[in-house]
Structure formats: structure tokens, C-alpha cells
């Protein structure tokens, strides 16, 4: 993405999960149509609406925490405080905006992301359900199992028994 944006003459300051920050030269306007045409084939989109940008920042923050941060480094705070502090917004506002834009609560989104991470760990590692529950910050394996079954319709053990050739994980961008 950085290369494509720079080819368009944009100065890319930062590229991170869920977004890129660009700086326009003084007197230059963003050619939104050209950016759309460049990003669409790459599977990205230009979010011009500040509310959409904030929802994507929230999603990226959740993904970063659950998929890329070891549980030992997770903040001791609850998710609402963590998201509010990271995004610099009141959690009630974030929650209302997220629900309106995505059609589900932030809490359900977090649960779905944790279940996707559990699926990954169940598929690619030899950890027990109890160890995976610990890695995902659950109080117990039973808690993970209950949420896993609510989301997938099967227990983690049943999931592990599926045909390994069967693709049973959902792309992170598809989890809603």
C-alpha cells in the first residue's frame, strides 16, 4: 500500500494495521477517485468519513490486541477502558457508533475475534483448550468453550476433529 500511495505522489507517514497516514503538500488536494482506483484492486478502501475511520481504528485496535499481542502484555484494564484510552474517545460513544455502523456490539466483535484466534491456535498448534483459553485471557476453558460454541455451533474439540483440509477459518476482514 505504501508503494502505491507514494507512486501517486503522496507522502506516506505511517502504515499500520487498518490504515495509512498521508500528508499532502501545501496547496495539493487529494484526488479521491485516483486513490479509490489504486486501493480497490489491493483490497483496501479510502475512508473519508471520520466515523468510518474511527470504527476501523477500533477494529484494528482489537485485532492488534487479540491476534498480535501476547496475553502477558495485555493491559489489566477491561476492554472498554482500554479502547477508550487507546482511541481517546468515550467508550459509550465508541460503542454506539460501532453498533450503528457494524450491526453488532463491540463486545460481540471482541468475542468473535477471540474465537477466530482460538480457531487459529487449535488448527496450528498442539495446545490444549485450557492453554488456549489462558492465551486468550479467559478465566477458564469452560468460558472459552461456551463462547466458541455460541459463535461456531461446535465445541473447540469438535472443531479440532474437522478435516484438516477443510478451510474452517474466517479471514479477519470477514469477521463482523
Coordinates of C-alpha atoms in Angstrom, one line a residue:
X1 CA 0.0 0.0 0.0
X2 CA 2.8 2.4 0.9
X3 CA 4.4 1.9 -2.6
X4 CA 1.2 2.5 -4.4
X5 CA 0.4 5.7 -2.4
X6 CA 3.9 7.0 -2.9
X7 CA 3.6 6.3 -6.7
X8 CA 0.6 8.6 -6.6
X9 CA 2.8 11.4 -5.2
X10 CA 1.5 11.1 -1.6
X11 CA 3.9 11.3 1.3
X12 CA 3.2 8.3 3.5
X13 CA 3.9 9.0 7.1
X14 CA 2.8 5.7 8.6
X15 CA 1.3 2.4 7.5
X16 CA -0.2 0.2 10.2
X17 CA -2.9 -2.5 10.6
X18 CA -6.1 -0.8 9.5
X19 CA -4.8 2.3 7.9
X20 CA -2.2 4.6 6.4
X21 CA -1.5 8.3 7.3
X22 CA -0.5 10.5 4.4
X23 CA 0.5 14.2 4.2
X24 CA -0.5 16.4 1.3
X25 CA 1.9 19.1 0.1
X26 CA 0.6 22.6 0.7
X27 CA -1.9 23.6 -1.9
X28 CA -2.5 20.0 -3.0
X29 CA -5.8 18.3 -2.9
X30 CA -6.4 14.6 -2.6
X31 CA -7.7 13.0 -5.8
X32 CA -10.2 10.6 -4.1
X33 CA -11.1 8.9 -7.3
X34 CA -7.5 8.1 -8.1
X35 CA -6.9 6.8 -4.6
X36 CA -10.0 4.6 -4.8
X37 CA -8.9 3.3 -8.2
X38 CA -5.4 2.5 -6.8
X39 CA -6.6 0.9 -3.5
X40 CA -9.6 -1.1 -4.6
X41 CA -7.6 -3.7 -6.6
X42 CA -5.4 -4.2 -3.5
X43 CA -8.5 -4.9 -1.3
X44 CA -8.3 -1.5 0.5
X45 CA -10.6 1.4 0.5
X46 CA -10.4 5.1 1.2
X47 CA -12.4 6.0 4.2
X48 CA -13.3 9.7 4.1
X49 CA -16.0 9.7 6.7
X50 CA -14.5 10.3 10.2
X51 CA -17.0 7.9 11.8
X52 CA -16.0 5.1 9.4
X53 CA -12.3 5.9 10.2
X54 CA -12.9 5.7 13.9
X55 CA -14.8 2.3 13.6
X56 CA -11.8 1.0 11.5
X57 CA -9.4 2.2 14.2
X58 CA -11.4 0.4 16.8
X59 CA -11.4 -2.8 14.8
X60 CA -7.6 -2.5 14.2
X61 CA -7.0 -1.9 17.9
X62 CA -9.0 -5.1 18.8
X63 CA -7.2 -7.1 16.1
X64 CA -3.8 -5.9 17.3
X65 CA -4.6 -6.8 20.9
X66 CA -6.1 -10.2 20.3
X67 CA -4.2 -11.5 17.4
X68 CA -0.7 -10.0 17.8
X69 CA -0.2 -9.2 21.5
X70 CA 0.7 -12.0 23.9
X71 CA -1.8 -12.1 26.8
X72 CA 1.0 -11.4 29.2
X73 CA 1.3 -7.9 27.6
X74 CA -2.4 -7.2 27.6
X75 CA -3.4 -4.3 29.8
X76 CA -5.0 -5.1 33.1
X77 CA -7.9 -2.8 32.2
X78 CA -11.1 -4.1 30.9
X79 CA -11.8 -3.7 27.1
X80 CA -13.9 -0.6 27.4
X81 CA -11.3 1.3 29.3
X82 CA -8.5 0.0 27.0
X83 CA -10.3 1.0 23.8
X84 CA -11.4 4.4 25.3
X85 CA -7.8 5.2 26.3
X86 CA -6.3 4.0 23.0
X87 CA -8.7 5.9 20.8
X88 CA -9.1 8.9 23.0
X89 CA -12.9 8.7 23.0
X90 CA -15.7 7.9 25.5
X91 CA -16.5 4.2 25.3
X92 CA -20.2 4.8 25.2
X93 CA -19.7 6.9 22.1
X94 CA -17.4 4.3 20.5
X95 CA -19.9 1.5 21.4
X96 CA -22.9 3.3 19.9
X97 CA -21.0 4.3 16.8
X98 CA -19.6 0.8 16.3
X99 CA -23.1 -0.9 16.7
X100 CA -24.7 1.6 14.3
X101 CA -22.0 1.0 11.6
X102 CA -21.3 -2.7 12.1
X103 CA -24.7 -4.1 13.3
X104 CA -23.2 -5.8 16.3
X105 CA -21.8 -4.7 19.6
X106 CA -18.1 -4.1 20.3
X107 CA -18.3 -6.9 22.9
X108 CA -19.6 -9.4 20.3
X109 CA -16.9 -8.3 17.9
X110 CA -14.2 -8.9 20.5
X111 CA -15.7 -12.4 21.2
X112 CA -15.7 -13.2 17.5
X113 CA -12.1 -12.1 17.2
X114 CA -11.1 -14.2 20.2
X115 CA -12.9 -17.2 18.7
X116 CA -11.1 -16.7 15.4
X117 CA -7.8 -16.6 17.3
X118 CA -8.8 -19.8 19.1
X119 CA -9.5 -21.4 15.8
X120 CA -6.1 -20.5 14.6
X121 CA -4.4 -21.8 17.7
X122 CA -6.5 -25.0 17.6
X123 CA -5.6 -25.5 13.9
X124 CA -1.9 -24.8 14.0
X125 CA -0.7 -25.7 17.5
X126 CA -0.8 -28.6 19.9
X127 CA -2.0 -26.5 22.9
X128 CA -4.9 -27.8 25.0
X129 CA -8.2 -25.9 25.1
X130 CA -7.2 -24.8 28.7
X131 CA -3.9 -23.4 27.4
X132 CA -5.6 -21.6 24.5
X133 CA -8.1 -20.2 27.0
X134 CA -5.2 -18.8 29.1
X135 CA -3.5 -17.3 26.0
X136 CA -6.8 -15.5 25.1
X137 CA -7.4 -14.1 28.6
X138 CA -10.3 -16.4 29.5
X139 CA -10.9 -17.2 33.2
X140 CA -11.4 -20.9 32.3
X141 CA -11.6 -23.4 29.4
X142 CA -15.3 -23.6 30.0
X143 CA -15.7 -19.9 29.4
X144 CA -13.9 -20.2 26.1
X145 CA -15.8 -23.3 25.1
X146 CA -19.2 -21.6 25.8
X147 CA -18.3 -18.6 23.7
X148 CA -16.7 -20.8 21.0
X149 CA -19.9 -22.9 20.7
X150 CA -22.1 -19.8 20.6
X151 CA -20.2 -18.4 17.7
X152 CA -19.4 -21.6 15.7
X153 CA -22.1 -24.0 16.8
X154 CA -19.5 -26.5 17.9
X155 CA -17.0 -27.0 20.7
X156 CA -13.3 -26.4 20.3
X157 CA -12.7 -30.2 20.5
X158 CA -15.3 -30.8 17.7
X159 CA -13.6 -28.1 15.7
X160 CA -10.2 -29.8 16.0
X161 CA -11.7 -33.0 14.7
X162 CA -12.8 -31.4 11.4
X163 CA -11.0 -32.5 8.3
X164 CA -7.7 -30.6 8.3
X165 CA -8.0 -30.0 4.5
X166 CA -11.3 -28.2 5.2
X167 CA -10.9 -24.4 5.4
X168 CA -12.8 -23.5 8.6
X169 CA -11.2 -20.2 9.5
X170 CA -12.7 -16.9 8.5
X171 CA -10.5 -14.1 7.1
X172 CA -10.0 -11.4 9.7
X173 CA -11.5 -8.8 7.3
X174 CA -14.6 -11.0 7.0
X175 CA -15.3 -11.3 10.8
X176 CA -18.2 -9.0 11.6

